[in-house]
Amino acid sequence: MKYNKLSIASFVVAMASIIPVVTVNLLDWTCPALTTFEQDRYSFCHIFSVYLGITVLFILPLVSLILGLIAKSKIEKNGEKGKWLALISIAEPFILWIGSFILMIVEQRNR
């Protein structure tokens, strides 16, 4: 019995959305502290970290969730393998969103 191709794709997207989180955090920590609003506004480092943050925290997990739900329903319908891949793809966005929310709260309290 073969693995469902959609479950493999959703798993790959889910894992691709976890890895860049480290990159976003490193960019936030390594960007130099800028003193004026104008410098901060045009800083490539900050603009790129916002772009990565939006992509990593919203777009990729949402794609992973949708693909995982479709794959799970097809697996149950056709009796294919790969149910655990689909379940990980469904659970990962929620773990990522909750973890990011907790980290934002902790960081705000430390300021």
mmCIF file with all atom_site columns, C-alpha atoms in Angstrom:
data_model
loop_
_atom_site.group_PDB
_atom_site.id
_atom_site.type_symbol
_atom_site.label_atom_id
_atom_site.label_alt_id
_atom_site.label_comp_id
_atom_site.label_asym_id
_atom_site.label_entity_id
_atom_site.label_seq_id
_atom_site.pdbx_PDB_ins_code
_atom_site.Cartn_x
_atom_site.Cartn_y
_atom_site.Cartn_z
_atom_site.occupancy
_atom_site.B_iso_or_equiv
_atom_site.pdbx_formal_charge
_atom_site.auth_seq_id
_atom_site.auth_comp_id
_atom_site.auth_asym_id
_atom_site.auth_atom_id
_atom_site.pdbx_PDB_model_num
ATOM 1   C CA . MET A 1 1   ? 0.000   0.000  0.000  1.00 0.00 ? 1   MET A CA 1
ATOM 2   C CA . LYS A 1 2   ? 1.398   3.404  -0.978 1.00 0.00 ? 2   LYS A CA 1
ATOM 3   C CA . TYR A 1 3   ? 1.576   6.570  1.052  1.00 0.00 ? 3   TYR A CA 1
ATOM 4   C CA . ASN A 1 4   ? -0.849  9.312  0.143  1.00 0.00 ? 4   ASN A CA 1
ATOM 5   C CA . LYS A 1 5   ? 1.122   11.914 -1.839 1.00 0.00 ? 5   LYS A CA 1
ATOM 6   C CA . LEU A 1 6   ? -0.902  14.779 -0.427 1.00 0.00 ? 6   LEU A CA 1
ATOM 7   C CA . SER A 1 7   ? -0.042  13.735 3.140  1.00 0.00 ? 7   SER A CA 1
ATOM 8   C CA . ILE A 1 8   ? 3.652   13.767 2.244  1.00 0.00 ? 8   ILE A CA 1
ATOM 9   C CA . ALA A 1 9   ? 3.314   17.229 0.681  1.00 0.00 ? 9   ALA A CA 1
ATOM 10  C CA . SER A 1 10  ? 1.447   18.596 3.701  1.00 0.00 ? 10  SER A CA 1
ATOM 11  C CA . PHE A 1 11  ? 4.105   17.165 6.038  1.00 0.00 ? 11  PHE A CA 1
ATOM 12  C CA . VAL A 1 12  ? 6.885   18.825 4.018  1.00 0.00 ? 12  VAL A CA 1
ATOM 13  C CA . VAL A 1 13  ? 5.078   22.184 4.142  1.00 0.00 ? 13  VAL A CA 1
ATOM 14  C CA . ALA A 1 14  ? 4.559   21.781 7.899  1.00 0.00 ? 14  ALA A CA 1
ATOM 15  C CA . MET A 1 15  ? 8.248   21.119 8.480  1.00 0.00 ? 15  MET A CA 1
ATOM 16  C CA . ALA A 1 16  ? 9.202   23.979 6.167  1.00 0.00 ? 16  ALA A CA 1
ATOM 17  C CA . SER A 1 17  ? 7.201   26.352 8.354  1.00 0.00 ? 17  SER A CA 1
ATOM 18  C CA . ILE A 1 18  ? 9.047   25.323 11.534 1.00 0.00 ? 18  ILE A CA 1
ATOM 19  C CA . ILE A 1 19  ? 12.641  25.703 10.336 1.00 0.00 ? 19  ILE A CA 1
ATOM 20  C CA . PRO A 1 20  ? 12.562  29.451 9.435  1.00 0.00 ? 20  PRO A CA 1
ATOM 21  C CA . VAL A 1 21  ? 11.268  30.401 12.907 1.00 0.00 ? 21  VAL A CA 1
ATOM 22  C CA . VAL A 1 22  ? 14.865  30.278 14.084 1.00 0.00 ? 22  VAL A CA 1
ATOM 23  C CA . THR A 1 23  ? 15.864  32.592 11.237 1.00 0.00 ? 23  THR A CA 1
ATOM 24  C CA . VAL A 1 24  ? 13.225  35.152 12.191 1.00 0.00 ? 24  VAL A CA 1
ATOM 25  C CA . ASN A 1 25  ? 14.359  35.129 15.807 1.00 0.00 ? 25  ASN A CA 1
ATOM 26  C CA . LEU A 1 26  ? 18.019  35.470 14.819 1.00 0.00 ? 26  LEU A CA 1
ATOM 27  C CA . LEU A 1 27  ? 17.212  38.425 12.560 1.00 0.00 ? 27  LEU A CA 1
ATOM 28  C CA . ASP A 1 28  ? 15.345  40.152 15.383 1.00 0.00 ? 28  ASP A CA 1
ATOM 29  C CA . TRP A 1 29  ? 18.259  39.626 17.776 1.00 0.00 ? 29  TRP A CA 1
ATOM 30  C CA . THR A 1 30  ? 21.037  40.582 15.366 1.00 0.00 ? 30  THR A CA 1
ATOM 31  C CA . CYS A 1 31  ? 19.441  43.673 13.812 1.00 0.00 ? 31  CYS A CA 1
ATOM 32  C CA . PRO A 1 32  ? 21.188  46.737 15.178 1.00 0.00 ? 32  PRO A CA 1
ATOM 33  C CA . ALA A 1 33  ? 19.204  48.923 17.520 1.00 0.00 ? 33  ALA A CA 1
ATOM 34  C CA . LEU A 1 34  ? 18.302  51.995 15.485 1.00 0.00 ? 34  LEU A CA 1
ATOM 35  C CA . THR A 1 35  ? 17.631  55.323 17.139 1.00 0.00 ? 35  THR A CA 1
ATOM 36  C CA . THR A 1 36  ? 15.321  57.178 14.766 1.00 0.00 ? 36  THR A CA 1
ATOM 37  C CA . PHE A 1 37  ? 12.045  56.157 13.226 1.00 0.00 ? 37  PHE A CA 1
ATOM 38  C CA . GLU A 1 38  ? 13.351  56.818 9.708  1.00 0.00 ? 38  GLU A CA 1
ATOM 39  C CA . GLN A 1 39  ? 16.271  54.422 10.115 1.00 0.00 ? 39  GLN A CA 1
ATOM 40  C CA . ASP A 1 40  ? 14.066  51.760 11.644 1.00 0.00 ? 40  ASP A CA 1
ATOM 41  C CA . ARG A 1 41  ? 11.478  52.197 8.936  1.00 0.00 ? 41  ARG A CA 1
ATOM 42  C CA . TYR A 1 42  ? 13.876  51.433 6.099  1.00 0.00 ? 42  TYR A CA 1
ATOM 43  C CA . SER A 1 43  ? 16.047  48.835 7.774  1.00 0.00 ? 43  SER A CA 1
ATOM 44  C CA . PHE A 1 44  ? 16.290  45.802 5.498  1.00 0.00 ? 44  PHE A CA 1
ATOM 45  C CA . CYS A 1 45  ? 16.828  43.581 8.497  1.00 0.00 ? 45  CYS A CA 1
ATOM 46  C CA . HIS A 1 46  ? 13.538  44.562 10.099 1.00 0.00 ? 46  HIS A CA 1
ATOM 47  C CA . ILE A 1 47  ? 11.533  44.490 6.879  1.00 0.00 ? 47  ILE A CA 1
ATOM 48  C CA . PHE A 1 48  ? 12.864  41.034 6.022  1.00 0.00 ? 48  PHE A CA 1
ATOM 49  C CA . SER A 1 49  ? 12.102  39.697 9.517  1.00 0.00 ? 49  SER A CA 1
ATOM 50  C CA . VAL A 1 50  ? 8.507   40.945 9.261  1.00 0.00 ? 50  VAL A CA 1
ATOM 51  C CA . TYR A 1 51  ? 8.161   39.325 5.824  1.00 0.00 ? 51  TYR A CA 1
ATOM 52  C CA . LEU A 1 52  ? 9.538   36.018 7.122  1.00 0.00 ? 52  LEU A CA 1
ATOM 53  C CA . GLY A 1 53  ? 7.348   36.246 10.208 1.00 0.00 ? 53  GLY A CA 1
ATOM 54  C CA . ILE A 1 54  ? 4.174   36.676 8.188  1.00 0.00 ? 54  ILE A CA 1
ATOM 55  C CA . THR A 1 55  ? 5.123   33.907 5.783  1.00 0.00 ? 55  THR A CA 1
ATOM 56  C CA . VAL A 1 56  ? 6.251   31.486 8.462  1.00 0.00 ? 56  VAL A CA 1
ATOM 57  C CA . LEU A 1 57  ? 3.570   32.105 11.052 1.00 0.00 ? 57  LEU A CA 1
ATOM 58  C CA . PHE A 1 58  ? 0.509   32.481 8.853  1.00 0.00 ? 58  PHE A CA 1
ATOM 59  C CA . ILE A 1 59  ? 0.822   31.393 5.228  1.00 0.00 ? 59  ILE A CA 1
ATOM 60  C CA . LEU A 1 60  ? 2.812   28.129 5.447  1.00 0.00 ? 60  LEU A CA 1
ATOM 61  C CA . PRO A 1 61  ? 0.950   26.752 8.498  1.00 0.00 ? 61  PRO A CA 1
ATOM 62  C CA . LEU A 1 62  ? -2.393  27.569 6.891  1.00 0.00 ? 62  LEU A CA 1
ATOM 63  C CA . VAL A 1 63  ? -1.366  25.719 3.711  1.00 0.00 ? 63  VAL A CA 1
ATOM 64  C CA . SER A 1 64  ? -0.164  22.818 5.853  1.00 0.00 ? 64  SER A CA 1
ATOM 65  C CA . LEU A 1 65  ? -3.459  22.701 7.742  1.00 0.00 ? 65  LEU A CA 1
ATOM 66  C CA . ILE A 1 66  ? -5.577  22.725 4.582  1.00 0.00 ? 66  ILE A CA 1
ATOM 67  C CA . LEU A 1 67  ? -3.461  20.085 2.825  1.00 0.00 ? 67  LEU A CA 1
ATOM 68  C CA . GLY A 1 68  ? -3.434  17.927 5.966  1.00 0.00 ? 68  GLY A CA 1
ATOM 69  C CA . LEU A 1 69  ? -7.218  18.023 6.291  1.00 0.00 ? 69  LEU A CA 1
ATOM 70  C CA . ILE A 1 70  ? -7.702  17.117 2.635  1.00 0.00 ? 70  ILE A CA 1
ATOM 71  C CA . ALA A 1 71  ? -5.114  14.336 2.878  1.00 0.00 ? 71  ALA A CA 1
ATOM 72  C CA . LYS A 1 72  ? -6.719  12.910 6.031  1.00 0.00 ? 72  LYS A CA 1
ATOM 73  C CA . SER A 1 73  ? -10.127 12.729 4.414  1.00 0.00 ? 73  SER A CA 1
ATOM 74  C CA . LYS A 1 74  ? -8.684  11.060 1.284  1.00 0.00 ? 74  LYS A CA 1
ATOM 75  C CA . ILE A 1 75  ? -6.721  8.578  3.405  1.00 0.00 ? 75  ILE A CA 1
ATOM 76  C CA . GLU A 1 76  ? -9.830  7.602  5.363  1.00 0.00 ? 76  GLU A CA 1
ATOM 77  C CA . LYS A 1 77  ? -11.850 7.332  2.153  1.00 0.00 ? 77  LYS A CA 1
ATOM 78  C CA . ASN A 1 78  ? -9.322  5.272  0.165  1.00 0.00 ? 78  ASN A CA 1
ATOM 79  C CA . GLY A 1 79  ? -7.592  3.398  3.001  1.00 0.00 ? 79  GLY A CA 1
ATOM 80  C CA . GLU A 1 80  ? -4.112  4.626  2.083  1.00 0.00 ? 80  GLU A CA 1
ATOM 81  C CA . LYS A 1 81  ? -1.062  4.986  4.327  1.00 0.00 ? 81  LYS A CA 1
ATOM 82  C CA . GLY A 1 82  ? 0.194   8.282  5.710  1.00 0.00 ? 82  GLY A CA 1
ATOM 83  C CA . LYS A 1 83  ? -2.420  9.140  8.309  1.00 0.00 ? 83  LYS A CA 1
ATOM 84  C CA . TRP A 1 84  ? 0.248   10.150 10.841 1.00 0.00 ? 84  TRP A CA 1
ATOM 85  C CA . LEU A 1 85  ? 1.800   12.545 8.303  1.00 0.00 ? 85  LEU A CA 1
ATOM 86  C CA . ALA A 1 86  ? -1.568  14.190 7.799  1.00 0.00 ? 86  ALA A CA 1
ATOM 87  C CA . LEU A 1 87  ? -2.180  14.395 11.554 1.00 0.00 ? 87  LEU A CA 1
ATOM 88  C CA . ILE A 1 88  ? 1.193   16.052 12.141 1.00 0.00 ? 88  ILE A CA 1
ATOM 89  C CA . SER A 1 89  ? 0.398   18.510 9.358  1.00 0.00 ? 89  SER A CA 1
ATOM 90  C CA . ILE A 1 90  ? -2.899  19.341 11.053 1.00 0.00 ? 90  ILE A CA 1
ATOM 91  C CA . ALA A 1 91  ? -1.457  19.690 14.570 1.00 0.00 ? 91  ALA A CA 1
ATOM 92  C CA . GLU A 1 92  ? 1.720   21.622 13.690 1.00 0.00 ? 92  GLU A CA 1
ATOM 93  C CA . PRO A 1 93  ? 0.066   24.965 12.833 1.00 0.00 ? 93  PRO A CA 1
ATOM 94  C CA . PHE A 1 94  ? -1.754  25.063 16.162 1.00 0.00 ? 94  PHE A CA 1
ATOM 95  C CA . ILE A 1 95  ? 1.441   24.234 18.063 1.00 0.00 ? 95  ILE A CA 1
ATOM 96  C CA . LEU A 1 96  ? 3.304   26.926 16.130 1.00 0.00 ? 96  LEU A CA 1
ATOM 97  C CA . TRP A 1 97  ? 0.585   29.553 16.681 1.00 0.00 ? 97  TRP A CA 1
ATOM 98  C CA . ILE A 1 98  ? 0.195   28.812 20.405 1.00 0.00 ? 98  ILE A CA 1
ATOM 99  C CA . GLY A 1 99  ? 3.978   28.712 20.905 1.00 0.00 ? 99  GLY A CA 1
ATOM 100 C CA . SER A 1 100 ? 4.414   32.020 19.079 1.00 0.00 ? 100 SER A CA 1
ATOM 101 C CA . PHE A 1 101 ? 1.656   33.615 21.146 1.00 0.00 ? 101 PHE A CA 1
ATOM 102 C CA . ILE A 1 102 ? 3.292   32.456 24.380 1.00 0.00 ? 102 ILE A CA 1
ATOM 103 C CA . LEU A 1 103 ? 6.694   33.740 23.237 1.00 0.00 ? 103 LEU A CA 1
ATOM 104 C CA . MET A 1 104 ? 5.189   37.142 22.370 1.00 0.00 ? 104 MET A CA 1
ATOM 105 C CA . ILE A 1 105 ? 3.622   37.400 25.836 1.00 0.00 ? 105 ILE A CA 1
ATOM 106 C CA . VAL A 1 106 ? 6.878   36.408 27.553 1.00 0.00 ? 106 VAL A CA 1
ATOM 107 C CA . GLU A 1 107 ? 8.868   38.914 25.480 1.00 0.00 ? 107 GLU A CA 1
ATOM 108 C CA . GLN A 1 108 ? 6.426   41.733 26.227 1.00 0.00 ? 108 GLN A CA 1
ATOM 109 C CA . ARG A 1 109 ? 6.618   41.025 29.959 1.00 0.00 ? 109 ARG A CA 1
ATOM 110 C CA . ASN A 1 110 ? 10.424  41.120 29.860 1.00 0.00 ? 110 ASN A CA 1
ATOM 111 C CA . ARG A 1 111 ? 10.516  44.619 28.347 1.00 0.00 ? 111 ARG A CA 1
#
